[in-house]
Structure formats: structure tokens, C-alpha cells
């Protein structure tokens, strides 16, 4: 621990408003822009559960409501999965976890929330076009990590799979995949 940050995890708060989701998108963008200037040592060792499709910059790799503290200042915590990745892969996870994690919500509501977060990020046309497929791939990768860890006994993911995270991520994977066209339309506007 380097500092105590007062507040509560976003996952324990009321649902974030569209304006607050835009703020989250802006924070994610600031993290990515700051990381762009960092060059890790060639001998750096990285530990992350899900392989990245590239190494454009060092990313958090777990930008999610359970790692965002809301308080006098908003702060992402839990940087233990930081490793080289891409803006697209990291943003796909953040966008999905903050806006598409409830497979019971109407897709149009989720799409509006998704557009707010991605708008706050100020994503360009190319990133917006690639995001729906990346969200589907990244969500499926999380489900696969949980399931495969459970099969071979890798913790903490193996137990998490049994404790309901497997069912959750399976349902969310289907939700994200099944509404690809809705996400694409929302991000194209």
C-alpha cells in the first residue's frame, strides 16, 4: 500500500450516471496517455492472468467497478495485473465491466451507458469500430480464465468460478456477443 484513498468501491455505489461513466472514460484515457510515455526495463517481469493481443503500452488490465474508489477523488486501485497491452484491449474490459455487466438490462440502456463511457474516453472512429468485437473477445477471455483455472486448480480464479463468477461471466459473455450490432450502432453515433 502506498496511500489510503478514502471512499467506496464503485461496485458498492448506486449505478453510475452517464456523466459519471463519461468521467470514468476520461480517467481511463488519462491512464493510457500517461502510460504511453513509460518505457519499462527490458528485464521487467509481468504477471497477468489473460494474455494481451499486443504491447502498445503498460495497462492496468483490470479497470472495473471493483477497482475504482469513489470519494473526494476517483482512483483506480489494485494494479497487480498491470502489464503491456493495448488501449483497445484495456478499454474493452473497462467498457464492458462498467456498462455491460448486467445481462438483465435492456441492451439499449447498456448501449447508451457504453456510449457515455467511450465518449468520455474520446475514442476515435477506428477504436470505436473495433470495440464491440474486442469487448466480446475480452469478456470471453475472462470466462475462459475462470473456467480453465477451476479445471486445474489455479487460485483465486478457480474458487471464484465455483462461487458464482463462472455463471456471471458466462451470461455476460453471451450478452456482449449477442448484442454486438447494438453496441456498434451506439458507438457509431
Coordinates of N, CA and C in Angstrom, one line a residue:
X1 N 0.9 -1.2 0.0 CA 0.0 0.0 0.0 C 0.9 1.2 0.0
X2 N 0.6 2.2 -0.9 CA 1.3 3.4 -0.9 C 0.6 4.6 -0.3
X3 N -0.7 4.5 -0.3 CA -1.6 5.6 0.2 C -3.0 5.1 0.5
X4 N -3.6 5.6 1.5 CA -5.0 5.4 1.7 C -5.9 6.3 0.9
X5 N -6.8 5.8 0.2 CA -7.7 6.6 -0.6 C -9.1 6.5 0.0
X6 N -9.7 7.5 0.6 CA -11.0 7.4 1.2 C -12.1 7.3 0.1
X7 N -13.1 6.6 0.4 CA -14.2 6.4 -0.5 C -14.8 5.0 -0.4
X8 N -15.6 4.7 -1.4 CA -16.2 3.3 -1.5 C -15.9 2.8 -2.9
X9 N -15.9 1.5 -3.1 CA -15.7 0.9 -4.4 C -17.0 1.3 -5.3
X10 N -16.8 1.6 -6.5 CA -17.9 1.9 -7.4 C -18.9 0.7 -7.5
X11 N -18.4 -0.5 -7.3 CA -19.3 -1.6 -7.4 C -20.4 -1.6 -6.2
X12 N -20.0 -0.9 -5.1 CA -20.9 -0.9 -4.0 C -21.8 0.4 -4.0
X13 N -21.6 1.2 -5.0 CA -22.4 2.5 -5.0 C -23.6 2.3 -5.9
X14 N -24.4 3.4 -5.9 CA -25.6 3.4 -6.8 C -25.0 3.3 -8.2
X15 N -25.8 2.9 -9.2 CA -25.3 2.8 -10.6 C -24.8 4.2 -11.0
X16 N -23.7 4.2 -11.7 CA -23.1 5.4 -12.2 C -24.0 6.1 -13.2
X17 N -24.1 7.4 -13.2 CA -24.9 8.1 -14.2 C -24.1 8.2 -15.5
X18 N -24.7 8.6 -16.6 CA -24.0 8.7 -17.8 C -22.8 9.7 -17.7
X19 N -23.0 10.8 -17.0 CA -22.0 11.8 -16.7 C -20.8 11.2 -16.0
X20 N -21.2 10.3 -15.0 CA -20.1 9.7 -14.2 C -19.4 8.6 -15.0
X21 N -20.1 7.9 -15.9 CA -19.4 7.0 -16.8 C -18.5 7.7 -17.8
X22 N -18.9 8.9 -18.2 CA -18.0 9.7 -19.1 C -16.7 10.1 -18.3
X23 N -16.9 10.4 -17.0 CA -15.8 10.7 -16.1 C -14.8 9.4 -16.1
X24 N -15.4 8.3 -15.9 CA -14.6 7.0 -15.9 C -13.8 6.9 -17.2
X25 N -14.5 7.1 -18.3 CA -13.8 7.1 -19.6 C -12.7 8.0 -19.7
X26 N -12.9 9.2 -19.1 CA -11.8 10.2 -19.1 C -10.6 9.8 -18.3
X27 N -10.9 9.1 -17.1 CA -9.8 8.6 -16.3 C -9.0 7.5 -17.0
X28 N -9.8 6.6 -17.6 CA -9.1 5.5 -18.4 C -8.2 6.1 -19.4
X29 N -8.7 7.2 -20.1 CA -7.9 7.8 -21.2 C -6.6 8.4 -20.6
X30 N -6.8 9.1 -19.4 CA -5.6 9.7 -18.8 C -4.6 8.7 -18.4
X31 N -5.1 7.6 -17.9 CA -4.1 6.5 -17.5 C -3.4 6.0 -18.8
X32 N -4.1 5.8 -19.8 CA -3.5 5.3 -21.1 C -2.5 6.4 -21.6
X33 N -2.9 7.6 -21.6 CA -2.0 8.7 -22.2 C -0.7 8.8 -21.3
X34 N -0.9 8.7 -20.0 CA 0.3 8.8 -19.1 C 1.2 7.6 -19.3
X35 N 0.6 6.4 -19.5 CA 1.4 5.2 -19.7 C 2.1 5.2 -21.0
X36 N 1.6 5.9 -22.0 CA 2.2 5.9 -23.3 C 3.7 6.4 -23.2
X37 N 4.0 7.2 -22.2 CA 5.3 7.8 -22.1 C 6.3 6.9 -21.3
X38 N 5.8 5.8 -20.8 CA 6.6 5.0 -19.9 C 7.2 3.8 -20.7
X39 N 8.5 3.6 -20.6 CA 9.2 2.5 -21.2 C 9.7 1.6 -20.1
X40 N 9.1 0.4 -20.0 CA 9.6 -0.5 -18.9 C 11.0 -1.0 -19.3
X41 N 11.7 -1.5 -18.2 CA 13.0 -2.1 -18.5 C 12.8 -3.4 -19.2
X42 N 13.8 -3.7 -20.1 CA 13.6 -5.0 -20.9 C 13.6 -6.2 -20.0
X43 N 14.1 -6.1 -18.7 CA 14.1 -7.2 -17.8 C 12.8 -7.3 -17.0
X44 N 11.9 -6.4 -17.2 CA 10.7 -6.4 -16.4 C 9.9 -7.7 -16.5
X45 N 9.4 -8.1 -15.4 CA 8.6 -9.4 -15.3 C 7.1 -9.0 -15.1
X46 N 6.2 -9.5 -15.8 CA 4.8 -9.2 -15.7 C 4.0 -10.4 -15.4
X47 N 3.0 -10.3 -14.5 CA 2.1 -11.4 -14.1 C 0.7 -11.0 -14.4
X48 N 0.1 -11.6 -15.4 CA -1.3 -11.3 -15.6 C -2.0 -12.5 -16.1
X49 N -3.3 -12.7 -15.7 CA -4.0 -13.9 -16.0 C -4.4 -14.1 -17.4
X50 N -4.6 -13.0 -18.1 CA -5.1 -13.1 -19.5 C -4.1 -12.4 -20.5
X51 N -3.7 -13.2 -21.4 CA -2.7 -12.7 -22.4 C -3.3 -11.5 -23.2
X52 N -2.4 -10.6 -23.5 CA -2.8 -9.4 -24.3 C -2.5 -9.7 -25.8
X53 N -3.3 -9.0 -26.6 CA -3.1 -9.2 -28.1 C -1.9 -8.3 -28.6
X54 N -1.3 -7.5 -27.7 CA -0.2 -6.6 -28.1 C 0.5 -6.0 -26.9
X55 N 1.4 -5.1 -27.2 CA 2.2 -4.5 -26.1 C 2.4 -3.0 -26.4
X56 N 1.3 -2.3 -26.8 CA 1.4 -0.9 -27.2 C 1.8 0.0 -26.0
X57 N 1.3 -0.3 -24.8 CA 1.6 0.4 -23.6 C 1.3 -0.4 -22.4
X58 N 1.8 0.0 -21.2 CA 1.5 -0.7 -20.0 C 0.1 -0.3 -19.5
X59 N -0.7 -1.3 -19.3 CA -2.1 -1.1 -19.0 C -2.4 -1.7 -17.6
X60 N -3.5 -1.2 -17.0 CA -4.0 -1.7 -15.7 C -4.4 -3.2 -15.8
X61 N -5.2 -3.5 -16.8 CA -5.8 -4.8 -17.2 C -6.9 -5.3 -16.3
X62 N -7.4 -4.4 -15.3 CA -8.5 -4.8 -14.5 C -9.3 -3.5 -14.1
X63 N -9.5 -2.6 -15.1 CA -10.2 -1.4 -14.8 C -11.7 -1.7 -14.8
X64 N -12.2 -1.9 -13.5 CA -13.5 -2.4 -13.3 C -14.1 -1.7 -12.1
X65 N -15.4 -1.8 -11.9 CA -16.1 -1.1 -10.8 C -15.5 -1.6 -9.4
X66 N -15.0 -2.8 -9.3 CA -14.5 -3.3 -8.0 C -13.1 -2.7 -7.8
X67 N -12.5 -2.0 -8.7 CA -11.2 -1.4 -8.5 C -11.2 0.1 -8.7
X68 N -12.4 0.7 -8.7 CA -12.5 2.2 -8.7 C -13.0 2.6 -7.4
X69 N -12.3 3.5 -6.7 CA -12.7 4.1 -5.4 C -13.3 5.4 -5.7
X70 N -14.6 5.6 -5.3 CA -15.3 6.9 -5.5 C -15.2 7.6 -4.1
X71 N -14.7 8.8 -4.2 CA -14.6 9.6 -3.0 C -14.2 11.0 -3.4
X72 N -13.5 11.7 -2.5 CA -13.1 13.1 -2.9 C -12.4 13.1 -4.2
X73 N -11.6 12.1 -4.5 CA -11.1 11.9 -5.8 C -11.3 10.5 -6.2
X74 N -11.5 10.3 -7.5 CA -11.7 8.9 -8.0 C -10.4 8.3 -8.4
X75 N -10.2 7.1 -7.9 CA -8.9 6.4 -8.0 C -9.0 5.0 -8.3
X76 N -8.3 4.5 -9.3 CA -8.2 3.1 -9.6 C -7.2 2.5 -8.7
X77 N -7.5 1.3 -8.1 CA -6.6 0.6 -7.2 C -6.3 -0.8 -7.8
X78 N -5.5 -1.6 -7.1 CA -5.3 -3.0 -7.5 C -4.6 -3.1 -8.8
X79 N -3.3 -2.6 -8.8 CA -2.5 -2.6 -10.1 C -1.7 -3.8 -10.3
X80 N -2.0 -4.9 -9.5 CA -1.1 -6.1 -9.6 C -1.2 -6.8 -11.0
X81 N -2.1 -6.6 -11.8 CA -2.2 -7.2 -13.1 C -1.7 -6.3 -14.2
X82 N -1.1 -5.2 -13.8 CA -0.5 -4.3 -14.8 C 0.5 -5.0 -15.7
X83 N 0.5 -4.7 -17.0 CA 1.4 -5.4 -17.9 C 1.2 -4.7 -19.3
X84 N 2.1 -5.0 -20.2 CA 2.0 -4.5 -21.5 C 0.7 -5.0 -22.2
X85 N 0.0 -4.1 -22.8 CA -1.3 -4.5 -23.5 C -1.6 -3.4 -24.6
X86 N -2.8 -3.3 -24.9 CA -3.2 -2.3 -25.9 C -4.4 -1.4 -25.3
X87 N -4.5 -0.2 -25.9 CA -5.6 0.6 -25.5 C -6.9 -0.1 -25.7
X88 N -7.0 -0.7 -26.9 CA -8.3 -1.4 -27.2 C -8.6 -2.5 -26.2
X89 N -7.7 -3.3 -25.9 CA -8.0 -4.4 -25.0 C -8.3 -4.0 -23.6
X90 N -7.6 -2.9 -23.1 CA -7.9 -2.4 -21.8 C -9.2 -1.6 -21.7
X91 N -9.5 -0.8 -22.8 CA -10.7 -0.1 -22.8 C -11.9 -1.1 -23.0
X92 N -11.7 -2.1 -23.8 CA -12.8 -3.1 -24.0 C -13.2 -3.7 -22.6
X93 N -12.3 -4.0 -21.8 CA -12.6 -4.6 -20.5 C -13.3 -3.5 -19.6
X94 N -12.7 -2.3 -19.6 CA -13.3 -1.3 -18.7 C -14.8 -1.0 -19.2
X95 N -14.9 -0.8 -20.5 CA -16.3 -0.5 -21.1 C -17.3 -1.6 -20.8
X96 N -16.8 -2.9 -20.9 CA -17.7 -4.0 -20.6 C -18.1 -4.0 -19.1
X97 N -17.1 -3.9 -18.2 CA -17.3 -4.1 -16.8 C -18.2 -3.0 -16.2
X98 N -18.0 -1.8 -16.8 CA -18.8 -0.6 -16.2 C -20.2 -0.5 -16.9
X99 N -20.4 -1.1 -18.1 CA -21.7 -0.8 -18.7 C -22.4 -2.0 -19.2
X100 N -21.8 -3.2 -19.4 CA -22.4 -4.3 -20.0 C -22.4 -5.5 -19.0
X101 N -22.2 -5.3 -17.7 CA -22.1 -6.5 -16.8 C -23.4 -7.0 -16.3
X102 N -24.5 -6.4 -16.6 CA -25.8 -6.8 -16.2 C -26.6 -7.4 -17.4
X103 N -26.6 -8.7 -17.6 CA -27.2 -9.2 -18.8 C -28.8 -9.1 -18.7
X104 N -29.3 -8.7 -17.6 CA -30.7 -8.5 -17.5 C -31.2 -7.1 -18.0
X105 N -30.2 -6.2 -18.1 CA -30.6 -4.8 -18.5 C -30.9 -4.8 -20.0
X106 N -31.9 -3.9 -20.4 CA -32.2 -3.8 -21.8 C -30.9 -3.4 -22.6
X107 N -30.6 -4.0 -23.7 CA -29.4 -3.7 -24.5 C -29.4 -2.2 -24.8
X108 N -30.5 -1.6 -25.1 CA -30.5 -0.2 -25.5 C -30.0 0.7 -24.3
X109 N -30.3 0.4 -23.1 CA -29.9 1.1 -21.9 C -28.4 0.9 -21.8
X110 N -27.9 -0.3 -21.9 CA -26.5 -0.6 -21.8 C -25.7 0.1 -22.9
X111 N -26.3 0.2 -24.1 CA -25.6 0.8 -25.2 C -25.5 2.3 -24.9
X112 N -26.5 3.0 -24.4 CA -26.4 4.4 -24.0 C -25.3 4.6 -23.0
X113 N -25.2 3.7 -22.0 CA -24.1 3.8 -21.0 C -22.8 3.6 -21.6
X114 N -22.7 2.6 -22.5 CA -21.4 2.3 -23.2 C -21.0 3.6 -24.0
X115 N -21.9 4.2 -24.7 CA -21.5 5.4 -25.5 C -21.1 6.5 -24.6
X116 N -21.6 6.6 -23.4 CA -21.2 7.7 -22.5 C -19.7 7.4 -22.0
X117 N -19.4 6.2 -21.6 CA -18.1 5.9 -21.2 C -17.1 6.1 -22.3
X118 N -17.4 5.6 -23.5 CA -16.5 5.7 -24.6 C -16.3 7.1 -25.1
X119 N -17.4 7.9 -25.0 CA -17.4 9.3 -25.3 C -16.4 10.1 -24.4
X120 N -16.5 9.7 -23.1 CA -15.6 10.3 -22.1 C -14.1 10.0 -22.4
X121 N -13.9 8.8 -22.9 CA -12.5 8.4 -23.3 C -12.1 9.2 -24.6
X122 N -13.0 9.7 -25.3 CA -12.8 10.4 -26.6 C -12.1 9.5 -27.6
X123 N -12.7 8.3 -27.7 CA -12.2 7.3 -28.6 C -12.4 7.8 -30.1
X124 N -11.4 7.5 -30.9 CA -11.5 7.9 -32.3 C -12.4 6.9 -33.0
X125 N -12.6 7.1 -34.3 CA -13.5 6.3 -35.1 C -13.0 4.8 -35.2
X126 N -11.7 4.7 -35.4 CA -11.1 3.3 -35.5 C -11.3 2.5 -34.2
X127 N -11.0 3.2 -33.1 CA -11.2 2.5 -31.8 C -12.6 2.1 -31.6
X128 N -13.5 3.0 -31.8 CA -15.0 2.8 -31.7 C -15.4 1.6 -32.5
X129 N -14.9 1.5 -33.8 CA -15.3 0.4 -34.7 C -14.8 -0.9 -34.2
X130 N -13.6 -0.9 -33.6 CA -13.0 -2.2 -33.1 C -13.6 -2.6 -31.8
X131 N -14.2 -1.7 -31.0 CA -14.5 -2.0 -29.6 C -15.5 -3.2 -29.4
X132 N -16.6 -3.2 -30.2 CA -17.6 -4.3 -29.9 C -17.0 -5.7 -30.0
X133 N -16.2 -6.0 -31.1 CA -15.6 -7.3 -31.2 C -14.5 -7.5 -30.1
X134 N -13.8 -6.5 -29.7 CA -12.8 -6.6 -28.6 C -13.5 -6.9 -27.3
X135 N -14.6 -6.2 -27.0 CA -15.4 -6.5 -25.8 C -15.8 -7.9 -25.7
X136 N -16.3 -8.4 -26.8 CA -16.7 -9.8 -26.9 C -15.5 -10.8 -26.6
X137 N -14.4 -10.5 -27.2 CA -13.2 -11.3 -27.0 C -12.7 -11.2 -25.6
X138 N -12.6 -10.0 -25.1 CA -12.1 -9.8 -23.7 C -13.0 -10.4 -22.7
X139 N -14.3 -10.4 -22.9 CA -15.2 -11.0 -21.9 C -15.1 -12.5 -22.0
X140 N -15.0 -13.0 -23.1 CA -14.9 -14.5 -23.3 C -13.5 -14.9 -22.7
X141 N -12.5 -14.1 -22.8 CA -11.2 -14.5 -22.2 C -11.3 -14.5 -20.7
X142 N -12.1 -13.6 -20.1 CA -12.3 -13.7 -18.6 C -13.0 -14.9 -18.2
X143 N -14.0 -15.3 -18.9 CA -14.8 -16.5 -18.6 C -13.8 -17.7 -18.8
X144 N -13.1 -17.8 -19.8 CA -12.1 -18.9 -20.1 C -11.1 -19.0 -18.9
X145 N -10.6 -17.8 -18.5 CA -9.6 -17.8 -17.4 C -10.2 -18.5 -16.1
X146 N -11.5 -18.1 -15.8 CA -12.1 -18.6 -14.6 C -12.4 -20.1 -14.8
X147 N -12.9 -20.5 -15.9 CA -13.3 -21.9 -16.2 C -12.0 -22.8 -16.2
X148 N -11.0 -22.4 -16.9 CA -9.8 -23.2 -17.0 C -9.0 -23.3 -15.7
X149 N -9.1 -22.2 -15.0 CA -8.4 -22.2 -13.6 C -9.1 -23.1 -12.7
X150 N -10.4 -23.2 -12.8 CA -11.2 -24.1 -12.0 C -10.8 -25.6 -12.3
X151 N -10.7 -25.8 -13.6 CA -10.4 -27.2 -14.1 C -9.0 -27.7 -13.6
X152 N -8.0 -26.8 -13.4 CA -6.7 -27.2 -13.0 C -6.3 -26.7 -11.6
X153 N -7.2 -26.0 -10.9 CA -6.9 -25.6 -9.5 C -6.0 -24.4 -9.3
X154 N -6.1 -23.4 -10.3 CA -5.3 -22.2 -10.1 C -6.2 -21.2 -9.4
X155 N -5.6 -20.7 -8.3 CA -6.3 -19.7 -7.4 C -5.8 -18.3 -7.7
X156 N -6.7 -17.3 -7.5 CA -8.0 -17.4 -6.9 C -9.1 -17.7 -7.9
X157 N -8.8 -17.7 -9.1 CA -9.8 -17.8 -10.2 C -10.6 -19.1 -10.1
X158 N -9.9 -20.2 -9.7 CA -10.6 -21.5 -9.7 C -11.8 -21.5 -8.7
X159 N -11.6 -20.9 -7.5 CA -12.6 -20.8 -6.5 C -13.7 -19.8 -6.9
X160 N -13.2 -18.7 -7.5 CA -14.2 -17.7 -8.0 C -15.2 -18.3 -9.0
X161 N -14.7 -19.2 -9.9 CA -15.6 -19.8 -10.8 C -16.7 -20.5 -10.1
X162 N -16.4 -21.3 -9.0 CA -17.3 -22.0 -8.2 C -18.3 -21.1 -7.4
X163 N -17.8 -19.9 -7.1 CA -18.6 -19.0 -6.2 C -19.5 -18.1 -6.9
X164 N -19.8 -18.4 -8.2 CA -20.8 -17.7 -9.0 C -20.2 -16.8 -10.1
X165 N -18.9 -16.6 -10.0 CA -18.3 -15.8 -11.1 C -18.3 -16.5 -12.4
X166 N -18.3 -17.8 -12.4 CA -18.3 -18.5 -13.7 C -19.7 -18.3 -14.3
X167 N -20.8 -18.5 -13.6 CA -22.1 -18.3 -14.1 C -22.3 -16.8 -14.6
X168 N -21.8 -15.9 -13.8 CA -21.9 -14.5 -14.2 C -21.2 -14.2 -15.5
X169 N -19.9 -14.6 -15.6 CA -19.1 -14.3 -16.8 C -19.6 -15.0 -18.0
X170 N -20.2 -16.2 -17.8 CA -20.8 -17.0 -18.9 C -22.0 -16.2 -19.5
X171 N -22.9 -15.7 -18.6 CA -24.0 -15.0 -19.0 C -23.6 -13.7 -19.7
X172 N -22.7 -13.0 -19.1 CA -22.2 -11.7 -19.7 C -21.5 -11.9 -21.0
X173 N -20.8 -13.0 -21.2 CA -20.2 -13.3 -22.4 C -21.2 -13.4 -23.5
X174 N -22.3 -14.2 -23.2 CA -23.4 -14.3 -24.2 C -24.0 -13.0 -24.5
X175 N -24.3 -12.2 -23.5 CA -25.0 -10.9 -23.6 C -24.1 -10.0 -24.5
X176 N -22.8 -9.9 -24.2 CA -22.0 -9.0 -25.0 C -21.9 -9.5 -26.5
X177 N -21.8 -10.7 -26.7 CA -21.7 -11.3 -28.0 C -23.0 -11.2 -28.8
X178 N -24.2 -11.4 -28.1 CA -25.5 -11.4 -28.8 C -26.0 -10.0 -29.2
X179 N -25.4 -9.0 -28.6 CA -25.9 -7.6 -28.9 C -24.8 -6.8 -29.6
X180 N -23.9 -7.4 -30.3 CA -22.8 -6.8 -31.0 C -23.3 -5.6 -31.9
X181 N -24.4 -5.8 -32.6 CA -24.9 -4.8 -33.5 C -25.4 -3.6 -32.7
X182 N -26.0 -3.8 -31.6 CA -26.5 -2.7 -30.7 C -25.3 -1.9 -30.3
X183 N -24.2 -2.5 -29.8 CA -23.1 -1.8 -29.4 C -22.4 -1.0 -30.6
X184 N -22.4 -1.6 -31.7 CA -21.8 -0.9 -32.9 C -22.6 0.3 -33.3
X185 N -23.9 0.2 -33.3 CA -24.7 1.4 -33.6 C -24.5 2.5 -32.6
X186 N -24.5 2.2 -31.3 CA -24.3 3.2 -30.2 C -23.0 3.9 -30.4
X187 N -22.0 3.2 -30.8 CA -20.6 3.8 -30.8 C -20.4 4.5 -32.2
X188 N -21.3 4.3 -33.1 CA -21.1 4.9 -34.4 C -21.9 6.2 -34.5
X189 N -22.6 6.6 -33.5 CA -23.5 7.8 -33.5 C -22.6 9.0 -33.1

